[in-house]
Structure formats: C-alpha cells, structure tokens
C-alpha cells in the first residue's frame, strides 16, 4: 500500500481471545494458557500483538479465561520478564542492566470466564472497547497480514464485520521433484485451493447489537452466520503466510521459522525497528 492510503490505526483496538483450554496442545497448556506458549523465546501472544503494532495499533483488549493469572503476571512484570537485572537483597532493590524494553502499548486484561465460548467472550468485553470498530483475533495464529489493508477493506465494504480468509495448510508434507528426482520436501505447505477462516477480523460494535450477552455463544456458529445472512460479513483474502498453532507439531514448525531467521509474520515489524528476543 502507498503511504497516502495507509490508515491511521493508532487509536484502534485489537481484541485477542486468550481464554480457551487448548486441549489439543496439552503438552504445553496444562499449566499455562495457549497464548502463552512460547515460539522464538516469546509467547505467541506477543507475536500476535507485534503484528498489529507494526501497523500502529497500540491498544489491546485481552479476553482472559483458563489460567488467566499467567497472562496477568506476564504483563504486570513485563519489563522484568524481558530484560536483565540485578537484585540488591539487602534493600530488595531491582536495578536494570542495560536498556529495558518498552512497548508503547495499553493492555486491558478482561476476565471473561473460564468456560465462556468465543462469542460470549467478545460480548463480555465489548464494554471495554472505546471505538466504534475494532480488530479481533484468536490467540493462537500468526500471519504476514497487511492489517492496514484489512481495515481499509472493511471500511470500503460498508459491512458491519469483515472476516479474513486464508488458504489452509496441507495435512501432509509436500514432495518436490524435477526430472524424475526428488529435489526437496516442504513441511505442511499452504494449499492454493479453498479458503478457511484465518481468524483476523474487524468488527463494528453495532454488529453485536442484536445479541444478548450469553457465555455459550460461539462466534463461528452463533454470530458469524447471522451476520452473513444479513449481508453484514465482508471478506478479506489474505494470500500470504498463515499458520495456526493447534498441535505440538505446529509449535515446532513455528519455532523452526524463528530459529531460521526473522519469521514471516515479523518481517514488516523488523523493518520498523522491532527485534525478537532470541534467548
């Protein structure tokens, strides 16, 4: 996008669903919520927030549930968790060693219930959204998505909500060949056919006006179909990188992408001066 077409998103909020049980990733989520599973030395939640921050978004509303205290503790002690320091035991004074990383973020930690479903969490958190519209996403997926283009698409559509669709990852690895010889292997590549819910949304608050605040409302089954029937669900096609983190194997894939260099979803942020924690 050219600079003149890039929307100013500094006052926009991104709501992130952080309260699910993550049962398919039990190796990691027995003692912490899924968004706190680390990839590249940082929680995937941090990576998701960096995707939005690269486009100027600095206000976040985190919908907490299962083991929400882990997320609260992380942000309460964010500077200490992400810097080197020494403790003077006689005075209990903490002294930073070097520059302490500071994010220009406002993070609202909203308790939305341990058993609440995705739609119910959004409905509970709406009162903490200040603007007329907001971004929303799950706490377990990353993409090199152009958040500014997503927002512009939403505004131009006139719909009350916009859903990002992506090409899914294949269930199997792909064998690459040429001239009758295997030349390489691709680990669970994205397909080029079909579209699925990629989990990056823009909602007008008015999109939820007709729904009662019920904890058992599922966003995907109880809210999005209603918006679609009323022609209030726009679509934004993201053809670039996308990967969810539903299984331990997918966690390994994301960690390998981090180990190999700047991962796809952070490349734009890196050009803006952001750095990953590589410890």
CSV table of C-alpha atoms in Angstrom, one decimal:
chain,number,residue,atom,x,y,z
A,1,UNK,CA,0.0,0.0,0.0
A,2,UNK,CA,1.2,3.5,-0.7
A,3,UNK,CA,1.8,5.8,2.2
A,4,UNK,CA,-1.2,8.0,1.4
A,5,UNK,CA,-3.5,5.0,1.5
A,6,UNK,CA,-2.3,3.6,4.9
A,7,UNK,CA,-5.0,4.2,7.5
A,8,UNK,CA,-4.0,5.7,10.9
A,9,UNK,CA,-4.6,2.9,13.3
A,10,UNK,CA,-3.0,4.4,16.5
A,11,UNK,CA,-6.4,4.7,18.2
A,12,UNK,CA,-7.8,1.4,17.1
A,13,UNK,CA,-8.1,-1.5,19.5
A,14,UNK,CA,-7.3,-5.2,18.9
A,15,UNK,CA,-9.3,-7.7,20.9
A,16,UNK,CA,-7.5,-11.0,21.4
A,17,UNK,CA,-9.2,-14.2,22.6
A,18,UNK,CA,-7.0,-15.7,25.2
A,19,UNK,CA,-9.2,-17.9,27.4
A,20,UNK,CA,-9.5,-21.2,25.6
A,21,UNK,CA,-8.4,-24.5,27.1
A,22,UNK,CA,-6.0,-25.5,24.3
A,23,UNK,CA,-6.8,-29.2,24.8
A,24,UNK,CA,-5.0,-30.3,21.6
A,25,UNK,CA,-1.8,-28.8,22.9
A,26,UNK,CA,-1.9,-30.4,26.3
A,27,UNK,CA,1.9,-30.8,26.3
A,28,UNK,CA,2.2,-27.1,26.7
A,29,UNK,CA,-1.1,-25.9,28.1
A,30,UNK,CA,-1.5,-28.0,31.3
A,31,UNK,CA,-0.1,-25.1,33.4
A,32,UNK,CA,-0.5,-22.1,31.1
A,33,UNK,CA,-3.0,-20.7,28.6
A,34,UNK,CA,-2.3,-21.4,25.0
A,35,UNK,CA,-1.4,-17.8,24.1
A,36,UNK,CA,1.5,-18.0,26.5
A,37,UNK,CA,3.1,-21.0,24.7
A,38,UNK,CA,6.5,-19.7,23.5
A,39,UNK,CA,7.8,-19.5,20.0
A,40,UNK,CA,11.1,-18.0,19.4
A,41,UNK,CA,11.5,-17.3,23.1
A,42,UNK,CA,8.4,-15.2,23.4
A,43,UNK,CA,4.7,-16.1,24.0
A,44,UNK,CA,2.7,-16.4,20.7
A,45,UNK,CA,0.5,-13.7,22.2
A,46,UNK,CA,3.5,-11.3,22.0
A,47,UNK,CA,4.0,-12.2,18.3
A,48,UNK,CA,0.3,-11.5,17.5
A,49,UNK,CA,0.5,-8.1,19.3
A,50,UNK,CA,3.6,-7.3,17.3
A,51,UNK,CA,1.7,-8.0,14.0
A,52,UNK,CA,-0.8,-5.3,14.9
A,53,UNK,CA,1.8,-3.0,16.4
A,54,UNK,CA,3.7,-2.9,13.1
A,55,UNK,CA,0.7,-1.0,11.7
A,56,UNK,CA,0.4,1.4,14.6
A,57,UNK,CA,-2.1,-0.4,16.7
A,58,UNK,CA,-1.2,0.1,20.4
A,59,UNK,CA,-4.4,-0.7,22.3
A,60,UNK,CA,-5.2,-4.3,23.2
A,61,UNK,CA,-8.0,-5.9,25.0
A,62,UNK,CA,-7.2,-9.4,26.1
A,63,UNK,CA,-10.1,-11.7,26.9
A,64,UNK,CA,-8.9,-14.0,29.7
A,65,UNK,CA,-10.3,-17.3,30.9
A,66,UNK,CA,-8.3,-20.5,31.5
A,67,UNK,CA,-5.2,-19.7,33.6
A,68,UNK,CA,-5.6,-16.0,33.0
A,69,UNK,CA,-3.4,-15.3,36.0
A,70,UNK,CA,-0.4,-16.3,33.9
A,71,UNK,CA,-1.1,-13.6,31.4
A,72,UNK,CA,-1.8,-11.1,34.1
A,73,UNK,CA,1.5,-11.8,35.7
A,74,UNK,CA,3.4,-11.6,32.4
A,75,UNK,CA,2.2,-8.1,31.7
A,76,UNK,CA,2.4,-6.9,35.3
A,77,UNK,CA,6.1,-7.7,35.2
A,78,UNK,CA,6.6,-7.2,31.5
A,79,UNK,CA,9.8,-5.1,31.9
A,80,UNK,CA,11.4,-7.6,34.3
A,81,UNK,CA,10.3,-10.6,32.1
A,82,UNK,CA,12.1,-9.1,29.1
A,83,UNK,CA,15.3,-7.6,30.5
A,84,UNK,CA,18.4,-8.4,32.5
A,85,UNK,CA,18.5,-7.0,36.1
A,86,UNK,CA,20.2,-7.5,39.4
A,87,UNK,CA,18.6,-7.6,42.9
A,88,UNK,CA,20.2,-5.9,45.8
A,89,UNK,CA,19.0,-8.3,48.5
A,90,UNK,CA,19.7,-6.0,51.5
A,91,UNK,CA,17.3,-3.4,50.2
A,92,UNK,CA,15.2,-5.5,47.8
A,93,UNK,CA,16.0,-3.0,45.1
A,94,UNK,CA,15.9,-4.1,41.5
A,95,UNK,CA,18.4,-2.5,39.1
A,96,UNK,CA,18.1,-2.9,35.3
A,97,UNK,CA,21.2,-4.0,33.5
A,98,UNK,CA,21.2,-2.2,30.2
A,99,UNK,CA,18.2,-0.7,28.4
A,100,UNK,CA,14.8,-2.0,29.5
A,101,UNK,CA,12.5,-2.8,26.5
A,102,UNK,CA,9.4,-0.6,26.5
A,103,UNK,CA,6.3,-1.2,24.3
A,104,UNK,CA,4.0,1.8,23.6
A,105,UNK,CA,1.0,-0.4,24.4
A,106,UNK,CA,-2.1,-0.1,26.5
A,107,UNK,CA,-3.2,-3.6,27.5
A,108,UNK,CA,-6.6,-4.2,29.1
A,109,UNK,CA,-6.8,-7.6,30.8
A,110,UNK,CA,-10.5,-8.5,30.9
A,111,UNK,CA,-11.8,-11.6,32.8
A,112,UNK,CA,-14.4,-13.3,30.6
A,113,UNK,CA,-14.8,-16.6,32.4
A,114,UNK,CA,-13.1,-20.0,32.4
A,115,UNK,CA,-15.9,-21.7,30.4
A,116,UNK,CA,-17.1,-18.9,28.2
A,117,UNK,CA,-17.1,-19.5,24.4
A,118,UNK,CA,-15.6,-17.3,21.8
A,119,UNK,CA,-18.7,-15.2,21.0
A,120,UNK,CA,-19.5,-14.9,24.7
A,121,UNK,CA,-16.0,-13.5,25.4
A,122,UNK,CA,-16.4,-10.8,22.8
A,123,UNK,CA,-19.8,-9.8,24.1
A,124,UNK,CA,-18.4,-9.6,27.7
A,125,UNK,CA,-15.5,-7.5,26.6
A,126,UNK,CA,-17.5,-5.0,24.4
A,127,UNK,CA,-17.9,-2.5,27.2
A,128,UNK,CA,-14.1,-2.1,27.3
A,129,UNK,CA,-13.9,-1.2,23.6
A,130,UNK,CA,-13.8,2.5,23.3
A,131,UNK,CA,-14.1,3.0,19.5
A,132,UNK,CA,-16.9,2.3,17.1
A,133,UNK,CA,-15.0,-0.6,15.5
A,134,UNK,CA,-12.1,-2.8,16.4
A,135,UNK,CA,-9.9,-5.7,15.3
A,136,UNK,CA,-10.3,-9.1,16.8
A,137,UNK,CA,-8.3,-12.4,16.5
A,138,UNK,CA,-7.6,-15.6,18.2
A,139,UNK,CA,-4.6,-16.1,20.5
A,140,UNK,CA,-3.0,-18.9,18.6
A,141,UNK,CA,-2.3,-17.9,15.0
A,142,UNK,CA,0.2,-15.7,13.1
A,143,UNK,CA,0.3,-14.3,9.6
A,144,UNK,CA,2.1,-11.8,7.5
A,145,UNK,CA,-1.2,-10.0,7.1
A,146,UNK,CA,-1.4,-6.4,6.0
A,147,UNK,CA,-3.6,-5.1,8.9
A,148,UNK,CA,-3.9,-1.7,7.2
A,149,UNK,CA,-5.3,-3.3,4.1
A,150,UNK,CA,-7.7,-5.4,6.1
A,151,UNK,CA,-9.1,-2.3,7.9
A,152,UNK,CA,-9.4,-0.4,4.6
A,153,UNK,CA,-11.2,-3.3,3.0
A,154,UNK,CA,-13.6,-3.4,6.0
A,155,UNK,CA,-14.4,0.3,5.8
A,156,UNK,CA,-14.9,0.3,2.0
A,157,UNK,CA,-17.2,-2.7,2.2
A,158,UNK,CA,-19.8,-0.9,4.4
A,159,UNK,CA,-20.4,-4.2,6.2
A,160,UNK,CA,-20.6,-4.4,10.0
A,161,UNK,CA,-17.9,-7.1,10.1
A,162,UNK,CA,-15.0,-8.4,8.0
A,163,UNK,CA,-13.5,-11.9,8.1
A,164,UNK,CA,-10.0,-12.7,6.8
A,165,UNK,CA,-9.9,-15.9,4.8
A,166,UNK,CA,-6.7,-17.8,4.1
A,167,UNK,CA,-5.5,-20.9,2.2
A,168,UNK,CA,-5.2,-23.8,4.8
A,169,UNK,CA,-2.0,-25.7,5.4
A,170,UNK,CA,-1.9,-29.2,3.9
A,171,UNK,CA,-2.3,-32.1,6.3
A,172,UNK,CA,0.7,-33.7,4.8
A,173,UNK,CA,4.2,-32.7,3.8
A,174,UNK,CA,4.8,-32.0,0.1
A,175,UNK,CA,7.4,-33.8,-2.0
A,176,UNK,CA,9.2,-31.5,-4.5
A,177,UNK,CA,10.5,-33.1,-7.7
A,178,UNK,CA,12.0,-32.3,-11.1
A,179,UNK,CA,13.1,-34.6,-13.9
A,180,UNK,CA,12.2,-37.7,-12.1
A,181,UNK,CA,14.2,-36.9,-9.0
A,182,UNK,CA,13.2,-35.6,-5.5
A,183,UNK,CA,14.6,-32.1,-5.0
A,184,UNK,CA,13.3,-31.4,-1.5
A,185,UNK,CA,10.5,-31.5,1.0
A,186,UNK,CA,8.1,-28.9,2.2
A,187,UNK,CA,6.7,-29.3,5.7
A,188,UNK,CA,2.9,-28.8,5.6
A,189,UNK,CA,2.8,-26.1,2.9
A,190,UNK,CA,-0.2,-23.9,2.4
A,191,UNK,CA,-2.5,-25.1,-0.4
A,192,UNK,CA,-3.6,-22.9,-3.2
A,193,UNK,CA,-7.2,-24.0,-3.3
A,194,UNK,CA,-10.1,-23.3,-1.0
A,195,UNK,CA,-10.4,-20.7,1.8
A,196,UNK,CA,-10.9,-21.0,5.6
A,197,UNK,CA,-11.4,-18.7,8.5
A,198,UNK,CA,-8.0,-17.1,9.1
A,199,UNK,CA,-9.0,-15.5,12.4
A,200,UNK,CA,-8.3,-11.9,11.7
A,201,UNK,CA,-11.5,-9.8,12.0
A,202,UNK,CA,-12.7,-6.2,12.0
A,203,UNK,CA,-16.0,-5.6,13.8
A,204,UNK,CA,-18.2,-2.7,14.2
A,205,UNK,CA,-19.6,-2.7,17.7
A,206,UNK,CA,-23.0,-2.4,16.1
A,207,UNK,CA,-22.5,-5.9,14.7
A,208,UNK,CA,-23.3,-7.3,18.1
A,209,UNK,CA,-26.3,-5.1,18.9
A,210,UNK,CA,-28.9,-7.8,18.4
A,211,UNK,CA,-27.1,-10.4,20.6
A,212,UNK,CA,-27.7,-11.0,24.3
A,213,UNK,CA,-24.5,-11.5,26.3
A,214,UNK,CA,-24.6,-15.3,26.6
A,215,UNK,CA,-21.5,-17.1,27.6
A,216,UNK,CA,-22.3,-20.1,25.4
A,217,UNK,CA,-22.4,-18.1,22.2
A,218,UNK,CA,-19.8,-19.4,19.8
A,219,UNK,CA,-18.6,-16.7,17.4
A,220,UNK,CA,-18.2,-19.1,14.5
A,221,UNK,CA,-21.6,-20.9,14.9
A,222,UNK,CA,-23.9,-18.4,16.6
A,223,UNK,CA,-22.8,-14.9,15.4
A,224,UNK,CA,-20.9,-15.1,12.1
A,225,UNK,CA,-23.7,-17.0,10.3
A,226,UNK,CA,-26.3,-14.4,11.4
A,227,UNK,CA,-24.1,-11.6,10.1
A,228,UNK,CA,-23.6,-13.5,6.8
A,229,UNK,CA,-27.3,-13.9,6.4
A,230,UNK,CA,-27.9,-10.2,6.9
A,231,UNK,CA,-25.1,-9.5,4.3
A,232,UNK,CA,-23.0,-7.8,7.1
A,233,UNK,CA,-20.0,-10.1,6.9
A,234,UNK,CA,-17.4,-8.9,4.4
A,235,UNK,CA,-14.4,-11.0,3.3
A,236,UNK,CA,-10.7,-10.1,3.0
A,237,UNK,CA,-8.5,-12.6,1.2
A,238,UNK,CA,-5.0,-13.0,2.6
A,239,UNK,CA,-2.8,-15.0,0.2
A,240,UNK,CA,0.4,-14.8,2.1
A,241,UNK,CA,1.8,-16.7,5.1
A,242,UNK,CA,-0.6,-18.0,7.7
A,243,UNK,CA,-0.2,-20.7,10.4
A,244,UNK,CA,-2.2,-21.6,13.4
A,245,UNK,CA,-0.8,-23.4,16.5
A,246,UNK,CA,-3.2,-26.2,17.3
A,247,UNK,CA,-0.7,-29.0,17.9
A,248,UNK,CA,2.7,-29.6,19.3
A,249,UNK,CA,4.0,-30.3,15.8
A,250,UNK,CA,2.8,-26.9,14.6
A,251,UNK,CA,4.5,-25.3,17.6
A,252,UNK,CA,7.7,-26.9,16.4
A,253,UNK,CA,7.1,-25.6,12.8
A,254,UNK,CA,6.8,-22.0,14.2
A,255,UNK,CA,9.8,-22.4,16.4
A,256,UNK,CA,11.9,-23.5,13.4
A,257,UNK,CA,10.8,-20.5,11.4
A,258,UNK,CA,12.0,-18.3,14.3
A,259,UNK,CA,15.3,-20.2,14.5
A,260,UNK,CA,15.9,-19.8,10.8
A,261,UNK,CA,15.8,-16.0,11.0
A,262,UNK,CA,13.1,-13.3,11.1
A,263,UNK,CA,9.8,-15.3,10.7
A,264,UNK,CA,7.4,-14.2,8.0
A,265,UNK,CA,4.9,-12.5,10.4
A,266,UNK,CA,7.6,-10.3,12.0
A,267,UNK,CA,9.4,-9.1,8.8
A,268,UNK,CA,7.4,-5.9,8.4
A,269,UNK,CA,7.8,-5.2,12.1
A,270,UNK,CA,11.6,-5.8,11.8
A,271,UNK,CA,11.9,-3.2,9.1
A,272,UNK,CA,10.3,-0.8,11.6
A,273,UNK,CA,13.0,-1.4,14.2
A,274,UNK,CA,11.3,-4.2,16.2
A,275,UNK,CA,13.5,-7.0,17.4
A,276,UNK,CA,12.8,-10.5,18.6
A,277,UNK,CA,14.0,-12.0,21.9
A,278,UNK,CA,16.3,-14.8,20.9
A,279,UNK,CA,17.3,-16.2,24.4
